[in-house]
């Protein structure tokens, strides 16, 4: 990447553009056309030569007003732009954001520092310079200087590199994003939220209907003077679902993120008008009852009044006498 060819519009932080240009303002086309252009060409020399210092200053002022303005995302980006406007170079900023000096090896640290001291020398000349100032100075070549001198040179090199590394890391801190400021009201807001939740839970648990359901473990359904009590297998679950709506909606999960529409719409229909829904079910139950009675009248039972013993059931005579006795007939 060539850092020297980067512009502000090419740089982003966390996926966000470094700067946003203000919307371009439409400018009037002051270019003369037609007859106006001809008249200006034919202007007198006096008119052409009438260029005073005041008009030049006015032109400079208008040029400054036309300069683009930026809408900064935060103070960190603003500081980066101000750094660019001051130095004309974003390279240090980009290096500070992309280079991990803590993981950079000693030789690379030394090479980097040396290049910064001699930025204009050619690559070939710089390699020779690095050889003299680092490799030869610290006697890093064991074949040339021996194992003992090379080992000592590495220790000395590490000491110098650590000093430079510490300076680079400290330099990076100047480009660090500002620490997020804690909201002074956050703790108070959290306390108020927790208190509201606690009040909500107390209101539910202290409600007379809630207490009745937990004590009797049933729900009463009334229809006129009649009353039907529906026994609850898990009364506590009703209260749990009231306190935590997520548990309530979990009842309608049909697996793999699908909704049990049949169960859902029945529940919704009941919630819209519970009394009407209950009356409809009760009336339907009464209709079923009348149908059973009518069926019994039209099709009376032909079952025997008493059990008549057969030969296969034991002593026929004894059984028959016992049957008469049960009917109030004496022998």
Coordinates of C-alpha atoms in Angstrom, one line a residue:
X1 CA 0.0 0.0 0.0
X2 CA 1.4 3.4 -0.9
X3 CA 0.5 5.6 2.0
X4 CA 1.6 8.8 0.3
X5 CA -1.1 8.5 -2.3
X6 CA -4.0 8.1 0.2
X7 CA -6.6 10.8 0.5
X8 CA -9.1 11.4 3.4
X9 CA -11.9 9.7 1.5
X10 CA -9.9 6.4 1.2
X11 CA -9.5 6.0 5.0
X12 CA -12.1 4.4 7.2
X13 CA -12.2 3.4 10.9
X14 CA -14.4 0.5 12.0
X15 CA -16.0 0.5 8.5
X16 CA -16.9 4.2 8.8
X17 CA -15.4 6.9 6.6
X18 CA -12.9 9.1 8.2
X19 CA -14.7 12.2 7.1
X20 CA -17.9 13.1 5.3
X21 CA -17.9 15.9 2.9
X22 CA -20.6 18.4 3.2
X23 CA -23.2 18.3 0.3
X24 CA -22.0 20.0 -2.7
X25 CA -23.7 23.3 -3.2
X26 CA -24.9 24.2 -6.6
X27 CA -23.0 27.1 -8.1
X28 CA -24.3 29.4 -10.7
X29 CA -22.7 29.1 -14.1
X30 CA -21.0 32.5 -14.4
X31 CA -19.5 31.6 -17.8
X32 CA -20.6 34.2 -20.3
X33 CA -22.3 33.1 -23.4
X34 CA -23.5 34.5 -26.7
X35 CA -23.6 38.3 -26.9
X36 CA -22.3 38.7 -23.4
X37 CA -19.1 36.9 -24.2
X38 CA -18.6 39.0 -27.3
X39 CA -19.1 42.2 -25.3
X40 CA -16.5 41.1 -22.8
X41 CA -14.0 40.3 -25.5
X42 CA -14.5 43.7 -27.0
X43 CA -14.1 45.5 -23.7
X44 CA -11.8 48.5 -23.7
X45 CA -8.2 48.2 -22.5
X46 CA -9.1 50.4 -19.5
X47 CA -11.6 47.8 -18.4
X48 CA -9.2 44.9 -18.9
X49 CA -6.4 46.6 -16.9
X50 CA -8.8 47.5 -14.0
X51 CA -7.5 44.8 -11.6
X52 CA -6.9 46.2 -8.2
X53 CA -5.4 44.5 -5.2
X54 CA -8.8 44.7 -3.5
X55 CA -10.4 42.5 -6.2
X56 CA -7.6 40.0 -5.8
X57 CA -8.3 39.8 -2.0
X58 CA -12.0 39.4 -2.7
X59 CA -11.2 36.4 -5.0
X60 CA -9.0 34.8 -2.4
X61 CA -11.8 35.2 0.2
X62 CA -14.4 33.6 -2.1
X63 CA -12.0 30.7 -2.7
X64 CA -11.7 30.1 1.0
X65 CA -15.4 30.1 1.4
X66 CA -15.8 27.5 -1.3
X67 CA -13.5 25.1 0.5
X68 CA -15.2 21.8 1.6
X69 CA -16.3 21.4 5.2
X70 CA -16.4 18.2 7.1
X71 CA -18.9 16.6 9.5
X72 CA -16.7 14.7 12.0
X73 CA -18.0 11.5 13.5
X74 CA -16.2 12.1 16.8
X75 CA -13.2 13.9 18.4
X76 CA -10.8 11.1 17.5
X77 CA -11.5 11.4 13.8
X78 CA -11.4 15.2 14.1
X79 CA -7.9 14.9 15.6
X80 CA -6.8 12.7 12.7
X81 CA -8.0 15.2 10.2
X82 CA -6.4 18.0 12.0
X83 CA -3.2 16.0 12.0
X84 CA -3.4 15.6 8.3
X85 CA -4.1 19.3 7.7
X86 CA -1.2 20.2 9.9
X87 CA 1.4 17.7 8.4
X88 CA -0.1 16.8 5.0
X89 CA 0.6 13.1 5.7
X90 CA -1.6 10.4 7.1
X91 CA 1.1 7.8 7.0
X92 CA 2.0 8.1 10.7
X93 CA -1.7 7.8 11.6
X94 CA -2.2 4.7 9.5
X95 CA 1.0 3.1 10.9
X96 CA -0.1 3.8 14.4
X97 CA -3.4 2.0 13.7
X98 CA -2.0 -1.0 11.8
X99 CA 1.5 -1.8 13.3
X100 CA 1.9 -3.9 16.4
X101 CA 5.3 -2.9 17.7
X102 CA 5.0 -5.2 20.7
X103 CA 5.2 -8.2 18.3
X104 CA 7.8 -6.7 16.0
X105 CA 11.2 -8.4 16.2
X106 CA 14.3 -6.6 17.3
X107 CA 16.0 -6.4 13.9
X108 CA 12.8 -5.0 12.3
X109 CA 12.5 -2.3 15.0
X110 CA 16.1 -1.3 14.3
X111 CA 15.5 -1.2 10.6
X112 CA 12.4 0.9 10.9
X113 CA 14.2 3.4 13.2
X114 CA 17.1 3.7 10.8
X115 CA 14.9 4.2 7.8
X116 CA 13.1 7.0 9.5
X117 CA 16.5 8.7 10.1
X118 CA 17.4 8.3 6.4
X119 CA 14.1 8.3 4.5
X120 CA 15.6 9.6 1.2
X121 CA 18.4 7.1 0.5
X122 CA 17.8 4.4 -2.1
X123 CA 17.0 0.8 -1.1
X124 CA 20.4 -0.4 -2.1
X125 CA 22.2 2.3 -0.1
X126 CA 19.9 1.6 2.8
X127 CA 20.8 -2.1 2.9
X128 CA 24.5 -1.2 3.0
X129 CA 23.7 1.3 5.8
X130 CA 21.8 -1.3 7.8
X131 CA 24.6 -3.7 7.4
X132 CA 27.1 -1.2 8.8
X133 CA 24.9 0.4 11.6
X134 CA 23.2 -2.8 12.8
X135 CA 24.7 -6.1 11.6
X136 CA 28.3 -5.1 11.8
X137 CA 28.0 -2.7 14.7
X138 CA 26.4 -5.4 16.9
X139 CA 28.5 -8.3 15.3
X140 CA 25.4 -10.4 14.6
X141 CA 27.2 -12.6 12.0
X142 CA 28.5 -15.5 14.0
X143 CA 30.6 -16.8 11.2
X144 CA 32.5 -13.5 10.9
X145 CA 32.7 -12.5 14.6
X146 CA 32.3 -15.8 16.4
X147 CA 29.6 -17.3 18.6
X148 CA 30.4 -15.3 21.7
X149 CA 30.5 -11.9 20.1
X150 CA 27.3 -12.7 18.1
X151 CA 25.5 -13.7 21.3
X152 CA 26.6 -10.6 23.0
X153 CA 25.6 -8.5 20.0
X154 CA 22.1 -10.0 20.1
X155 CA 21.8 -9.0 23.8
X156 CA 22.9 -5.4 23.1
X157 CA 20.6 -5.3 20.0
X158 CA 17.7 -6.4 22.2
X159 CA 18.4 -3.7 24.7
X160 CA 18.4 -1.0 22.0
X161 CA 15.4 -2.4 20.3
X162 CA 13.4 -2.4 23.6
X163 CA 14.1 1.3 24.1
X164 CA 12.9 2.1 20.6
X165 CA 9.9 -0.2 21.0
X166 CA 8.8 1.6 24.1
X167 CA 9.1 4.9 22.3
X168 CA 7.0 3.6 19.4
X169 CA 4.3 2.2 21.7
X170 CA 4.2 5.5 23.6
X171 CA 3.9 7.3 20.3
X172 CA 1.0 5.1 19.3
X173 CA -0.9 6.2 22.4
X174 CA -1.3 9.6 20.9
X175 CA -3.5 8.1 18.2
X176 CA -5.6 6.0 20.5
X177 CA -9.3 6.5 20.4
X178 CA -10.7 8.3 23.4
X179 CA -12.0 6.2 26.2
X180 CA -15.8 6.1 26.2
X181 CA -17.2 8.4 28.8
X182 CA -19.3 6.7 31.4
X183 CA -22.9 8.0 31.6
X184 CA -23.1 9.6 35.1
X185 CA -26.9 8.8 35.1
X186 CA -26.5 5.2 34.0
X187 CA -26.3 3.8 37.5
X188 CA -29.4 5.8 38.6
X189 CA -31.3 4.7 35.5
X190 CA -30.4 1.0 36.1
X191 CA -31.6 1.4 39.8
X192 CA -34.9 2.9 38.6
X193 CA -35.4 0.1 36.1
X194 CA -34.7 -2.6 38.7
X195 CA -37.2 -0.9 41.1
X196 CA -39.9 -0.7 38.4
X197 CA -39.4 -4.5 37.7
X198 CA -39.6 -5.3 41.4
X199 CA -42.9 -3.2 41.7
X200 CA -44.3 -5.0 38.7
X201 CA -43.6 -8.4 40.2
X202 CA -45.0 -7.4 43.6
X203 CA -48.2 -6.1 41.9
X204 CA -48.7 -9.5 40.2
X205 CA -48.0 -11.7 43.2
X206 CA -50.1 -9.6 45.5
X207 CA -53.1 -9.5 43.2
X208 CA -56.2 -11.2 44.7
X209 CA -56.8 -13.2 41.5
X210 CA -53.2 -14.5 41.5
X211 CA -53.4 -15.5 45.1
X212 CA -56.7 -17.3 44.5
X213 CA -55.3 -19.3 41.5
X214 CA -52.2 -20.3 43.5
X215 CA -54.4 -21.4 46.5
X216 CA -57.2 -23.2 44.7
X217 CA -55.2 -24.2 41.7
X218 CA -58.2 -23.6 39.4
X219 CA -59.8 -21.0 37.2
X220 CA -63.5 -20.3 37.6
X221 CA -65.7 -19.9 34.5
X222 CA -69.2 -18.5 35.0
X223 CA -72.2 -18.7 32.7
X224 CA -75.2 -17.0 34.2
X225 CA -76.0 -18.7 37.5
X226 CA -73.8 -21.6 36.6
X227 CA -70.1 -21.9 37.4
X228 CA -67.4 -24.2 36.1
X229 CA -64.1 -24.6 37.8
X230 CA -61.2 -25.7 35.5
X231 CA -58.5 -27.5 37.5
X232 CA -55.0 -26.3 36.8
X233 CA -52.3 -28.9 36.6
X234 CA -49.5 -26.3 37.1
X235 CA -50.9 -23.1 38.6
X236 CA -47.4 -21.7 39.2
X237 CA -46.7 -21.7 35.5
X238 CA -49.5 -19.2 34.9
X239 CA -47.8 -16.7 37.2
X240 CA -44.3 -17.4 35.7
X241 CA -45.6 -16.7 32.2
X242 CA -47.2 -13.4 33.5
X243 CA -43.9 -12.3 35.0
X244 CA -41.8 -13.4 32.0
X245 CA -43.6 -13.0 28.6
X246 CA -40.9 -15.0 26.8
X247 CA -42.2 -18.1 28.6
X248 CA -45.7 -17.3 27.4
X249 CA -44.7 -17.1 23.8
X250 CA -42.6 -20.2 24.0
X251 CA -45.8 -22.1 24.2
X252 CA -46.5 -21.4 20.5
X253 CA -43.2 -22.6 19.2
X254 CA -43.7 -25.4 16.7
X255 CA -40.0 -26.3 16.2
X256 CA -37.3 -24.9 13.9
X257 CA -38.5 -21.3 14.5
X258 CA -42.0 -22.0 13.3
X259 CA -45.2 -20.8 14.9
X260 CA -48.1 -23.1 15.9
X261 CA -50.7 -21.0 14.1
X262 CA -53.7 -23.1 15.2
X263 CA -52.8 -22.7 18.9
X264 CA -51.9 -19.1 18.5
X265 CA -55.2 -18.0 16.7
X266 CA -57.3 -19.9 19.2
X267 CA -55.6 -18.0 22.0
X268 CA -56.0 -14.7 20.2
X269 CA -59.7 -15.4 19.5
X270 CA -60.3 -16.1 23.2
X271 CA -58.4 -13.0 24.3
X272 CA -60.4 -10.7 22.1
X273 CA -63.7 -11.6 23.8
X274 CA -63.4 -14.2 26.6
X275 CA -67.1 -14.1 27.7
X276 CA -68.5 -14.6 24.2
X277 CA -66.0 -17.4 23.6
X278 CA -67.0 -19.2 26.8
X279 CA -70.8 -18.8 26.1
X280 CA -70.3 -20.3 22.7
X281 CA -68.5 -23.3 24.2
X282 CA -71.2 -23.7 26.9
X283 CA -74.0 -23.5 24.3
X284 CA -72.2 -26.0 22.2
X285 CA -72.0 -28.3 25.2
X286 CA -75.7 -28.0 25.9
X287 CA -76.4 -28.9 22.3
X288 CA -74.3 -32.0 22.7
X289 CA -76.2 -32.9 25.9
X290 CA -79.6 -32.6 24.2
X291 CA -78.5 -34.7 21.3
X292 CA -77.5 -37.5 23.7
X293 CA -80.9 -37.4 25.4
X294 CA -82.8 -37.4 22.2
X295 CA -80.7 -40.4 21.0
X296 CA -81.5 -42.3 24.1
X297 CA -85.3 -41.6 23.8
X298 CA -85.3 -42.8 20.1
X299 CA -83.2 -45.8 20.9
X300 CA -84.2 -47.2 24.4
X301 CA -81.9 -49.7 25.9
X302 CA -82.9 -53.4 25.5
X303 CA -80.6 -54.6 28.2
X304 CA -82.3 -57.1 30.7
X305 CA -83.4 -55.7 34.0
X306 CA -81.5 -58.4 36.0
X307 CA -79.0 -61.0 35.2
X308 CA -80.5 -64.2 34.1
X309 CA -78.2 -67.2 34.9
X310 CA -77.5 -69.8 32.3
X311 CA -76.6 -73.4 32.6
X312 CA -73.0 -72.5 32.2
X313 CA -73.0 -70.2 35.1
X314 CA -73.6 -72.8 37.9
X315 CA -76.6 -74.3 39.5
X316 CA -79.6 -73.1 37.4
X317 CA -82.3 -73.6 40.0
X318 CA -80.3 -71.8 42.8
X319 CA -79.6 -69.0 40.4
X320 CA -83.2 -68.6 39.3
X321 CA -84.4 -68.5 42.9
X322 CA -81.9 -65.9 43.8
X323 CA -83.0 -63.7 40.9
X324 CA -86.6 -63.9 42.1
X325 CA -85.6 -63.0 45.6
X326 CA -83.7 -59.9 44.2
X327 CA -87.0 -58.8 42.5
X328 CA -89.1 -59.3 45.6
X329 CA -90.7 -62.5 44.6
X330 CA -90.8 -65.2 47.2
X331 CA -91.1 -68.8 46.4

